[in-house]
mmCIF file of C-alpha atoms and ligand atoms in Angstrom:
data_model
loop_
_atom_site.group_PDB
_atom_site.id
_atom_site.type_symbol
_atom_site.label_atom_id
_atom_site.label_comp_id
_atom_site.label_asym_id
_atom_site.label_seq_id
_atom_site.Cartn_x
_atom_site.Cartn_y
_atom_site.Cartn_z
ATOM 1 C CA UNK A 100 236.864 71.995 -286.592
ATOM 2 C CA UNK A 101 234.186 71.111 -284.158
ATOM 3 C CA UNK A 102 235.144 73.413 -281.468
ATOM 4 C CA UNK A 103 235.042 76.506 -281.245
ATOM 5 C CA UNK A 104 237.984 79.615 -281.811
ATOM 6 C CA UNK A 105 234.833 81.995 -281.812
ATOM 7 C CA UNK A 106 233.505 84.870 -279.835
ATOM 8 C CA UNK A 107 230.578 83.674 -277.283
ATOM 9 C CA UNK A 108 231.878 79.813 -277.787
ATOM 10 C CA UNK A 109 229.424 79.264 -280.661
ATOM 11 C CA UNK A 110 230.049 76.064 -281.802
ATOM 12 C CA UNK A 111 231.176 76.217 -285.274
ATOM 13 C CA UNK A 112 228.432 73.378 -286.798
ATOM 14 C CA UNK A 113 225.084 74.506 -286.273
ATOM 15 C CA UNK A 114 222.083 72.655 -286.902
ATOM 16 C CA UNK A 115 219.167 74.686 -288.595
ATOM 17 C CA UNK A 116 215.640 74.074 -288.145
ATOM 18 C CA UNK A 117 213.783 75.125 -290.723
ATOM 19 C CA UNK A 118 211.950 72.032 -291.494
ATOM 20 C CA UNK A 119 208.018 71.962 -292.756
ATOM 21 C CA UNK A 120 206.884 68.620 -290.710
ATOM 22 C CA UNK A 121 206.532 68.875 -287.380
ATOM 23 C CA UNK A 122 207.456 65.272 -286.720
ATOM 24 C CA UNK A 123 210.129 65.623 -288.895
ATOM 25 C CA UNK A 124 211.515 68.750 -286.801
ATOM 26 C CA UNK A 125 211.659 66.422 -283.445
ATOM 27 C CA UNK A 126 213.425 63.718 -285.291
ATOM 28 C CA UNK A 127 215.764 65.640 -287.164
ATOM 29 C CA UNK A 128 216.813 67.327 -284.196
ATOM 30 C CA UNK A 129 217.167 64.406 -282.187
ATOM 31 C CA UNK A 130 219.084 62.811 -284.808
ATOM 32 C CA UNK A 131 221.549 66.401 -284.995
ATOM 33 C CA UNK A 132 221.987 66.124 -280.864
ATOM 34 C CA UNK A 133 223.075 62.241 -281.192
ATOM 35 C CA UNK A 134 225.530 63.067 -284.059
ATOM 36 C CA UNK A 135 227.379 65.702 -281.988
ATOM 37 C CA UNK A 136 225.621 68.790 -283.241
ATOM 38 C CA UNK A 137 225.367 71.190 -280.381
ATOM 39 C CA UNK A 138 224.335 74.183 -281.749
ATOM 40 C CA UNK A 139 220.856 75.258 -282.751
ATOM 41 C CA UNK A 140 218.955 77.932 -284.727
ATOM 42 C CA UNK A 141 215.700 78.298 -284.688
ATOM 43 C CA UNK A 142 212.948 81.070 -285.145
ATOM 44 C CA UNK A 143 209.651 82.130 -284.318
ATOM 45 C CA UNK A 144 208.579 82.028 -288.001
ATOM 46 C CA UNK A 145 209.388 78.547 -288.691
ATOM 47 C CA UNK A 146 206.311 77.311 -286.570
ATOM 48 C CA UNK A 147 207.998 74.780 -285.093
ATOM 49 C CA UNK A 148 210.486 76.332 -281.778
ATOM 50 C CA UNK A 149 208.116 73.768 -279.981
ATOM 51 C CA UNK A 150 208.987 70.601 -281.445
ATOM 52 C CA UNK A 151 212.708 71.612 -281.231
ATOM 53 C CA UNK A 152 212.428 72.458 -277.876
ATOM 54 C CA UNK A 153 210.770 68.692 -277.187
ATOM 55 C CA UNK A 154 214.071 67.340 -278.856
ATOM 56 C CA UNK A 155 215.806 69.466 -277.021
ATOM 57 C CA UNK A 156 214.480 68.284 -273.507
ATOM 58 C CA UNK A 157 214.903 65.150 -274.636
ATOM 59 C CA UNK A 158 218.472 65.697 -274.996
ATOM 60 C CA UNK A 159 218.407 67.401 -271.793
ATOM 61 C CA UNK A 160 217.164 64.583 -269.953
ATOM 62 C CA UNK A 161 219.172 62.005 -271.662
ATOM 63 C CA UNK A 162 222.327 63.697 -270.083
ATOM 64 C CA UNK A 163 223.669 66.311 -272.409
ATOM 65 C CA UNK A 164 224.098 69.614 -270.249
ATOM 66 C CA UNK A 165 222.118 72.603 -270.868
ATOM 67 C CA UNK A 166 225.228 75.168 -271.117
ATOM 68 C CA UNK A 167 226.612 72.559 -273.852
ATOM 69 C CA UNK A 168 224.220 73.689 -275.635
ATOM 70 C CA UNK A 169 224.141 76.732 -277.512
ATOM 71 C CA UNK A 170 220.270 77.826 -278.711
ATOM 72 C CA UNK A 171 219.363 80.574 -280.801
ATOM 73 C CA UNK A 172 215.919 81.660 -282.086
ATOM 74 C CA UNK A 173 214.686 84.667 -283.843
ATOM 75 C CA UNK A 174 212.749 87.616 -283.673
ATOM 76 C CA UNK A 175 209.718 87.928 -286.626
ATOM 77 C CA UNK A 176 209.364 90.945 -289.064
ATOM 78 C CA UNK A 177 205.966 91.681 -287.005
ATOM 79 C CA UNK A 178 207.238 91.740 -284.142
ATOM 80 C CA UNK A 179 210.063 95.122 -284.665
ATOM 81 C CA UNK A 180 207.786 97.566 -282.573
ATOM 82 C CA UNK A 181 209.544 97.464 -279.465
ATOM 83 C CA UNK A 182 206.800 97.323 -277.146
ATOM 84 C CA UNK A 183 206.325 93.443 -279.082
ATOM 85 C CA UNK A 184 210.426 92.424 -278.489
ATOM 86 C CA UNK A 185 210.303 91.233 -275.316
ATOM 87 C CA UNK A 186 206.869 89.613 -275.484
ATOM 88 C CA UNK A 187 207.906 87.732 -278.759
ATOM 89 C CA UNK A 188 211.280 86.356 -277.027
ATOM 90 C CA UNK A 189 209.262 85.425 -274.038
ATOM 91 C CA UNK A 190 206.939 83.466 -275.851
ATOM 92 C CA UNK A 191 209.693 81.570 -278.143
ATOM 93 C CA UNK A 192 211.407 81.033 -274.835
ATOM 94 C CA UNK A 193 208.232 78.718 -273.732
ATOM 95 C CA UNK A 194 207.840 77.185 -276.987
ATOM 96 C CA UNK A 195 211.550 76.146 -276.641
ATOM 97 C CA UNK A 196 210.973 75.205 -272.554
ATOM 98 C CA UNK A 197 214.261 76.884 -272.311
ATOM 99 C CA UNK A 198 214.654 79.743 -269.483
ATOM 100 C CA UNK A 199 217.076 81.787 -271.044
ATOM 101 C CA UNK A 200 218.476 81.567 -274.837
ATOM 102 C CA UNK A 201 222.182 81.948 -276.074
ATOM 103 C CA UNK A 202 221.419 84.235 -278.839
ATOM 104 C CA UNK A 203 218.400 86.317 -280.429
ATOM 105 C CA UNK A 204 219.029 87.517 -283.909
ATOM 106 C CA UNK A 205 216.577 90.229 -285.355
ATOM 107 C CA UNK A 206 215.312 87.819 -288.061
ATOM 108 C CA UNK A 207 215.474 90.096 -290.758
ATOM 109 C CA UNK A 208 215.683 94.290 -291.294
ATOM 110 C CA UNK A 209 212.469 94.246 -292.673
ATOM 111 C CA UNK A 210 209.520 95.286 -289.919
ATOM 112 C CA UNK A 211 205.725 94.134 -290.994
ATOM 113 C CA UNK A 212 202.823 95.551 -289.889
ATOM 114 C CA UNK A 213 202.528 94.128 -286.519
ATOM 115 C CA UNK A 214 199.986 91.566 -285.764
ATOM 116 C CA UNK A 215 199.479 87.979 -285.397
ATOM 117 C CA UNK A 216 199.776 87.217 -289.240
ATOM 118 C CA UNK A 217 203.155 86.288 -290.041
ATOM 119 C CA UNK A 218 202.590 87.152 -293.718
ATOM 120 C CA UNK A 219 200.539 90.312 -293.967
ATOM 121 C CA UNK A 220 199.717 91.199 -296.980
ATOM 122 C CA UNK A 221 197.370 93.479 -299.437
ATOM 123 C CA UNK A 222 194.310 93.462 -301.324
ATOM 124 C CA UNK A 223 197.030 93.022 -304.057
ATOM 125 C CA UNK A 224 199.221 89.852 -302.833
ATOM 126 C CA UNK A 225 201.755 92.801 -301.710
ATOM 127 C CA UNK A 226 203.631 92.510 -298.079
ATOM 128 C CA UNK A 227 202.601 95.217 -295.840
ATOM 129 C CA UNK A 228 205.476 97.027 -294.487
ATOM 130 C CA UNK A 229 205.671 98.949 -290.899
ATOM 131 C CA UNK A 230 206.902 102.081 -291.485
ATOM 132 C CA UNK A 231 206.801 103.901 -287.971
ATOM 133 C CA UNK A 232 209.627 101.497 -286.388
ATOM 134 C CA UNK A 233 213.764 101.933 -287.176
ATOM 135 C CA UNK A 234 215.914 98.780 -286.977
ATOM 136 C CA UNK A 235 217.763 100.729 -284.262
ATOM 137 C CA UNK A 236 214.089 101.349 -282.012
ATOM 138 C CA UNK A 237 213.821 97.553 -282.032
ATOM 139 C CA UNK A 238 217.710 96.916 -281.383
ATOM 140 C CA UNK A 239 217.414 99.392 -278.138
ATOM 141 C CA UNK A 240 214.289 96.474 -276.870
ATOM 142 C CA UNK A 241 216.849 93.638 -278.053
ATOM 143 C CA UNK A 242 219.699 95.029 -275.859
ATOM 144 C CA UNK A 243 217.162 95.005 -272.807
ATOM 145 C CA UNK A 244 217.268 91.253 -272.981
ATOM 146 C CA UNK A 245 220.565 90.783 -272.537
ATOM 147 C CA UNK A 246 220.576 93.240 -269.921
ATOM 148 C CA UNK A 247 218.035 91.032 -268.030
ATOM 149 C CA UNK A 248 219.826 87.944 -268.946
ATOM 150 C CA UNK A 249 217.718 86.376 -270.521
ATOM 151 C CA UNK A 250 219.260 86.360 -273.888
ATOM 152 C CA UNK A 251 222.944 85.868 -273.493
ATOM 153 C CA UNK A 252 224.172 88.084 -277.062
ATOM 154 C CA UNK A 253 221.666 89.548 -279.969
ATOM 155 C CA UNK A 254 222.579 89.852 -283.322
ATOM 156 C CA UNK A 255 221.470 90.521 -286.944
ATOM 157 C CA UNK A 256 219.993 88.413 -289.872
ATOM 158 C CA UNK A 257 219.836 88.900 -293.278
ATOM 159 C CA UNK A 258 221.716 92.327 -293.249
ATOM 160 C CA UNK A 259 224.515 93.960 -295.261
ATOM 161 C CA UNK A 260 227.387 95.942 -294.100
ATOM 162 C CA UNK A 261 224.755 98.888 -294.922
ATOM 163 C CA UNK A 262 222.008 97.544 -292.857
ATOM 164 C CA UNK A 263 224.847 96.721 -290.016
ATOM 165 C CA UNK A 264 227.097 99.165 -289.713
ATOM 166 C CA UNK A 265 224.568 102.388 -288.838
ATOM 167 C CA UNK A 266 223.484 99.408 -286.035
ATOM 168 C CA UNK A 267 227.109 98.470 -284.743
ATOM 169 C CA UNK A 268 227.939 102.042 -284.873
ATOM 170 C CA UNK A 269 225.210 103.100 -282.598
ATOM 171 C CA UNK A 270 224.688 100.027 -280.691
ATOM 172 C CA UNK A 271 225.159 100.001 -276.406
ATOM 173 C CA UNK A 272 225.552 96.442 -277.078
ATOM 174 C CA UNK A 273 226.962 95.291 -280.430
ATOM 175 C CA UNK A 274 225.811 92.811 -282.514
ATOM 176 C CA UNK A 275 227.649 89.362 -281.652
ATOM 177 C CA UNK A 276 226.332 87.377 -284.723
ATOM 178 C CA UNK A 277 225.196 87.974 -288.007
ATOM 179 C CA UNK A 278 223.344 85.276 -290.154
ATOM 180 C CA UNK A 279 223.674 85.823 -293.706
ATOM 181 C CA UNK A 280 223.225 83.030 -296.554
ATOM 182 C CA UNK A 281 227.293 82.108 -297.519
ATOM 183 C CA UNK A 282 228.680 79.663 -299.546
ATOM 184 C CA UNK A 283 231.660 79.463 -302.198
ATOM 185 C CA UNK A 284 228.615 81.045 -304.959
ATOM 186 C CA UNK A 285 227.960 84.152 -302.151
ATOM 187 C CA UNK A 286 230.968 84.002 -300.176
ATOM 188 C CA UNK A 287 230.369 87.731 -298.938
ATOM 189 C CA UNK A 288 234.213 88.290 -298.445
ATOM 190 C CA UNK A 289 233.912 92.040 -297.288
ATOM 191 C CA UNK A 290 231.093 91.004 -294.571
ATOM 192 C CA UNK A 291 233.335 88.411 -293.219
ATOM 193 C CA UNK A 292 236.065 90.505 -292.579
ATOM 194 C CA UNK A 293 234.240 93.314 -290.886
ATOM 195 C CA UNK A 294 232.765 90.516 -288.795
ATOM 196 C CA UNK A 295 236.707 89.487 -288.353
ATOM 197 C CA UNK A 296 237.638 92.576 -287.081
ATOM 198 C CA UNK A 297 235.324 93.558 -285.137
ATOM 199 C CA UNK A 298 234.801 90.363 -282.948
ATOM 200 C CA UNK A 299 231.282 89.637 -285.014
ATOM 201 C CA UNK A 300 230.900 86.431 -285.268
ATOM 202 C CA UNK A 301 229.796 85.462 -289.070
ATOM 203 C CA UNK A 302 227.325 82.473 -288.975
ATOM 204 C CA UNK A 303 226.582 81.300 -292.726
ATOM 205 C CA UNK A 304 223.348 79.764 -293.935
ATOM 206 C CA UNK A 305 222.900 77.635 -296.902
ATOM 207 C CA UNK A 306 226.440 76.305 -296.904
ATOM 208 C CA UNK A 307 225.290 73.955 -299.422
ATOM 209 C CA UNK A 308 223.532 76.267 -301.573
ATOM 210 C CA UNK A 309 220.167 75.177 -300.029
ATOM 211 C CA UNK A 310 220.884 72.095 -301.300
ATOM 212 C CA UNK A 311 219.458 73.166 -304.969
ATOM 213 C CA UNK A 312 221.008 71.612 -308.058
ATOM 214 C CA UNK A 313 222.698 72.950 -310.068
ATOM 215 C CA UNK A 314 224.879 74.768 -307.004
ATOM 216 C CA UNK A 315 228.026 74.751 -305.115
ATOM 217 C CA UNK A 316 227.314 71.119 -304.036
ATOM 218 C CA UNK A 317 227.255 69.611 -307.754
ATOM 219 C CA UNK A 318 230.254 72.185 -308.951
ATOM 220 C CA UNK A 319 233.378 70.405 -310.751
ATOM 221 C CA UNK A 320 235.885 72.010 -308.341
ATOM 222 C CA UNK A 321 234.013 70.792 -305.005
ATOM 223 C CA UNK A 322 233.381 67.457 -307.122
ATOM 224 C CA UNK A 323 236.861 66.891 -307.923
ATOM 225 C CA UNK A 324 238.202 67.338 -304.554
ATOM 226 C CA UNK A 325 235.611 65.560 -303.068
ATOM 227 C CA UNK A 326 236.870 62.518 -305.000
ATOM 228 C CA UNK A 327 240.585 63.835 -304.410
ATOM 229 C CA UNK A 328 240.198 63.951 -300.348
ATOM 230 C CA UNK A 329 237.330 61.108 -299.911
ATOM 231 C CA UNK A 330 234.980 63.058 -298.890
ATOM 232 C CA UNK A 331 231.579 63.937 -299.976
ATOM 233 C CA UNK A 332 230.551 67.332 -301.460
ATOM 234 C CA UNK A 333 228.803 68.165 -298.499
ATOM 235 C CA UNK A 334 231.613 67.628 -296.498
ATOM 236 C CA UNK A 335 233.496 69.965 -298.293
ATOM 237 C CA UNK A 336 231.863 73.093 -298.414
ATOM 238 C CA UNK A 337 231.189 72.391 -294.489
ATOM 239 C CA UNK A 338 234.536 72.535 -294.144
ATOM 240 C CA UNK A 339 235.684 75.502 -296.747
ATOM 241 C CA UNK A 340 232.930 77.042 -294.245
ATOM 242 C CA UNK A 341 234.795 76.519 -291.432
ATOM 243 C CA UNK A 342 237.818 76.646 -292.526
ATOM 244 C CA UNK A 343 237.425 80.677 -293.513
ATOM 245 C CA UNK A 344 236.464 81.496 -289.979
ATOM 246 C CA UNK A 345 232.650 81.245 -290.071
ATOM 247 C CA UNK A 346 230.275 79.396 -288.091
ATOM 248 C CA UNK A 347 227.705 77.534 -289.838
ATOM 249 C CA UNK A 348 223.894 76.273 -290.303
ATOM 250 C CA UNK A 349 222.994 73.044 -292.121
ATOM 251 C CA UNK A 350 219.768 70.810 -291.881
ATOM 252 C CA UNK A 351 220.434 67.319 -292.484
ATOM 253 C CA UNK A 352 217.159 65.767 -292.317
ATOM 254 C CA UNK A 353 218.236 61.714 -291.827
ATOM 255 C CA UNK A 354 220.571 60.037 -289.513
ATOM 256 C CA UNK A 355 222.778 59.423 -292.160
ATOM 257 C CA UNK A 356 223.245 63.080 -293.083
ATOM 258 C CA UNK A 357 223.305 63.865 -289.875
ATOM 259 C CA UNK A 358 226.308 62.065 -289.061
ATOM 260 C CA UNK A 359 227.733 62.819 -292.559
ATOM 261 C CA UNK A 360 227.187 66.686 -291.986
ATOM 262 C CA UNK A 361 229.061 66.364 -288.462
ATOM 263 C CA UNK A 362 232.149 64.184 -289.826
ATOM 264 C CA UNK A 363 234.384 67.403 -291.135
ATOM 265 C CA UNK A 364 237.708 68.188 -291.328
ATOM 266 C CA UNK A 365 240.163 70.553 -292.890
ATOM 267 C CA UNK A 366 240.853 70.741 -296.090
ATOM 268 C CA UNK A 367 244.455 70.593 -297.711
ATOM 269 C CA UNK A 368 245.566 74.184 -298.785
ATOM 270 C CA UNK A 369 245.389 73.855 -302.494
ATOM 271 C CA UNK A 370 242.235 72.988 -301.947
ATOM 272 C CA UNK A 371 240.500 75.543 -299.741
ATOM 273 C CA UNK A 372 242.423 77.593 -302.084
ATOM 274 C CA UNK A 373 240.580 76.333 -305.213
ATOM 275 C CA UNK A 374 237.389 76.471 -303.674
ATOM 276 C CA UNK A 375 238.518 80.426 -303.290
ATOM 277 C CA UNK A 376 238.696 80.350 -306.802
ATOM 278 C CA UNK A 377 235.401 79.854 -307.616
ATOM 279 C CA UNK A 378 233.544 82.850 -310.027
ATOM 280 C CA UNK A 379 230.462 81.628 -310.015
ATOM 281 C CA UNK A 380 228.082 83.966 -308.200
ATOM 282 C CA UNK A 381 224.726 83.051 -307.386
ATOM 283 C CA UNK A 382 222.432 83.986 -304.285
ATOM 284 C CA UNK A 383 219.318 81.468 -303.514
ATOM 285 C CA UNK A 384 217.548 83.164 -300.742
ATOM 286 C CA UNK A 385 215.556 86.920 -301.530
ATOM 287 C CA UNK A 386 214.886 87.496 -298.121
ATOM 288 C CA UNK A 387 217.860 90.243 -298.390
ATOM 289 C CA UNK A 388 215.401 92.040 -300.788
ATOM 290 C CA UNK A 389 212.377 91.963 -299.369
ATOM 291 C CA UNK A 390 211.424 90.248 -295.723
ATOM 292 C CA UNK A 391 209.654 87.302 -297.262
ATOM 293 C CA UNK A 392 211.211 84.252 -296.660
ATOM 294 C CA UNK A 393 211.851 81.985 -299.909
ATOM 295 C CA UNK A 394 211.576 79.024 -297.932
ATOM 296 C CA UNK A 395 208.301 78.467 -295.805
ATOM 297 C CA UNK A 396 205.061 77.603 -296.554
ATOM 298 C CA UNK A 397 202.306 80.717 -297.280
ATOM 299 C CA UNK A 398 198.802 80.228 -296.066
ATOM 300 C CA UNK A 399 197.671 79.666 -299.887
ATOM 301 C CA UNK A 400 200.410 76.602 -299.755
ATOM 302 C CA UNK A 401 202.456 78.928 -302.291
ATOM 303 C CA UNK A 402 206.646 78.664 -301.810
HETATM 304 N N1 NAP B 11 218.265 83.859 -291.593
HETATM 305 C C1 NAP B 11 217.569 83.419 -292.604
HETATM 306 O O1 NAP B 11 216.853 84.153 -293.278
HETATM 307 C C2 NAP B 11 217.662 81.980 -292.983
HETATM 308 C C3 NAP B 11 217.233 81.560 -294.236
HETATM 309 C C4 NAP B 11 217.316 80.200 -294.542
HETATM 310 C C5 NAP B 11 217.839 79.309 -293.632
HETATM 311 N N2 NAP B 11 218.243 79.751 -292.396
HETATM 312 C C6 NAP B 11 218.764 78.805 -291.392
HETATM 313 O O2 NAP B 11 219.792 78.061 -291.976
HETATM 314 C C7 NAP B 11 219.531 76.666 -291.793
HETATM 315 C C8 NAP B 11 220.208 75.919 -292.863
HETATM 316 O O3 NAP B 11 219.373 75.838 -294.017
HETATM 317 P P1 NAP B 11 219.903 75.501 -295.408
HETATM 318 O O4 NAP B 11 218.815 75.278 -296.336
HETATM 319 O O5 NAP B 11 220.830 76.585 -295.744
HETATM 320 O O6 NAP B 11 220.659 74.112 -295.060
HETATM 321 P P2 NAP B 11 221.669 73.310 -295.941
HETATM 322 O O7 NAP B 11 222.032 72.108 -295.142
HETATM 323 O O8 NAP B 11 222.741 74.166 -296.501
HETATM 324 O O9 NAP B 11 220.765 72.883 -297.157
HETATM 325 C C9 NAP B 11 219.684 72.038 -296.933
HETATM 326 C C10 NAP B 11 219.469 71.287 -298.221
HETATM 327 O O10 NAP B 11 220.649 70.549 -298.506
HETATM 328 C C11 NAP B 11 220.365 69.173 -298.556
HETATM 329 N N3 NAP B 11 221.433 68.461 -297.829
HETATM 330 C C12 NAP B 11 221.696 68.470 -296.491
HETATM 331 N N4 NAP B 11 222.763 67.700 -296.234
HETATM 332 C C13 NAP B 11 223.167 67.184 -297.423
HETATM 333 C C14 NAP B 11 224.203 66.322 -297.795
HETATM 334 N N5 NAP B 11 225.032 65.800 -296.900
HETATM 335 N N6 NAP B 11 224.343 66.021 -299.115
HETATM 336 C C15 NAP B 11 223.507 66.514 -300.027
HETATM 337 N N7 NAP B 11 222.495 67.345 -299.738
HETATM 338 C C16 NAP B 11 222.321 67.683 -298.442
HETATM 339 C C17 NAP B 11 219.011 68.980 -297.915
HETATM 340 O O11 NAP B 11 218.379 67.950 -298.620
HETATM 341 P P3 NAP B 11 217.135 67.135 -298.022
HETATM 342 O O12 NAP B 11 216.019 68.115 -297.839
HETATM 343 O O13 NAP B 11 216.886 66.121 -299.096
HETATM 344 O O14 NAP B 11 217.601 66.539 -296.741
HETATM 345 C C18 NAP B 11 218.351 70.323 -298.155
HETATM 346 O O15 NAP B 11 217.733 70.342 -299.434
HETATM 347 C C19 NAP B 11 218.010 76.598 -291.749
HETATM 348 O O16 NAP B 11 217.517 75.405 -291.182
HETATM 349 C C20 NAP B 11 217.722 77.795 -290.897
HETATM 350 O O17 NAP B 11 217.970 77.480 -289.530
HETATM 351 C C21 NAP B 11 218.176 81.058 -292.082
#
């Protein structure tokens, strides 16, 4: 379950970085590269591309070979203008000390009014939205990098099939990934198999439901196979995850979890069945809706 049956040899386990404390974001990543984790998302919004690119050297230096990894990072909402692509990869690519990245998603399909604040907003608290840039004006600037090599595939984040297909369809070089929150609650079964036939690969975040409670992680059908198989919830939907053909992002923030997150394997039929099954519906990210992130810190210290 660890290696990879997927387009661009994206290893199926990703590690995410999307972690508030700096410090934190070095050891956590340090901790993912020693448990086996060799894939890595990041983004230019998180604030922190340069303390996972210190763990990352780290790694580098300690013996683990630079094409074993695979990197990703991620192009901001105020950065869509193409004229501000290249410039924002470029920059990201420092942070990171890499000197070329395996994949650049478009973060999300929302563009902000461009600038250096990440959050722009109005007099009243409201986002302020670019309107003079298409998703397709700033896919043409992402295509450029891989034609300079630089960025080895580009893809698409928080999208739809609505918000994809116009891009696929039009696209000199098609999206190779798209990052969408999945889990058994959001399992986004007509995405998937779009992705499945047309070579895309599907790369879910929150795989545990972000983790909140209740979710997917504390539901009676992943608790009662947990105890069934001997393995823990987590382990679980990591490996329903896999197990349906998509790659995946968790952030284990300890050792332990680290190790825990890593130590998959495949579930019995019945089970992965079961897990099928499950009605309940529930998204936990609005970034979808609106741009805005539901998961970093605002200036004002709001969520
Ligand atoms: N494209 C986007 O818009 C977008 C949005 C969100 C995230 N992402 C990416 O996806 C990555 C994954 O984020 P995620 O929040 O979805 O990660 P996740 O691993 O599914 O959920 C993280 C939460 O689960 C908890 N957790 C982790 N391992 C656990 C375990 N073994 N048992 C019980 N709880 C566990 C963590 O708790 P503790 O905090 O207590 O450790 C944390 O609260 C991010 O880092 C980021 O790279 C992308």
């Amino acid at each position: 379950m660890k290696t990879t049956n997927h387009p661009l040899n994206i290893p199926p386990l990703g590690f995410g970085t999307l972690i508030a404390d700096p410090a934190l974001t070095v050891a956590a990543t340090t901790n993912a590269l020693q448990a086996g984790f060799r894939h890595f998302d990041s983004a230019e919004r998180y604030r922190n591309e340069r303390e996972v690119g210190i763990a990352l050297k780290e790694g580098i230096a300690a013996g683990i070979a630079r094409e074993d990894l695979f990197v990703t990072t991620k192009l901001w909402n105020t950065n869509h203008r193409p004229e501000r692509v290249a410039p924002a990869f470029e920059a990201s690519l420092e942070r990171l000390q890499l000197d070329y990245l395996d994949l650049y998603l478009v973060h999300t399909p929302f563009a902000f009014q461009p600038g250096d604040d990440q959050d722009p907003r109005d007099e009243n608290g409201n986002v302020i939205y670019d309107g003079s840039v298409t998703l397709l004006d700033t896919w043409r600037a992402m295509e450029k990098l891989v034609d300079s090599g630089k960025s080895r595939a580009i893809g698409l984040s928080d999208v739809g099939l609505k918000e994809l297909l116009p891009i696929y369809e039009a696209a000199r070089i098609k999206p190779a990934v798209v990052q969408v929150e999945a889990h058994p609650y959001l399992p986004e079964t007509e995405l998937l198999e779009f992705c499945k036939e047309n070579n895309i690969v599907f790369l879910a975040f929150a795989p545990l439901g972000h983790g909140i409670k209740p979710g997917p992680l504390e539901d009676p059908v992943v608790l009662e196979i947990s105890r069934r198989i001997g393995k823990t919830p987590a382990q679980v939907l990591l490996a329903w995850a896999v197990q349906r053909g998509t790659a995946l992002l968790t952030t284990p923030k300890t050792m332990e979890r680290a190790r825990e997150n890593f130590d998959i394997s495949p579930l019995p039929e019945d089970a992965f069945e079961a897990i099928n099954r499950i009605k309940s519906r529930q998204r936990f990210n609005n970034v979808v809706n609106t741009g805005v992130p539901g998961f970093i810190a605002r200036k004002t210290g709001q969520k």
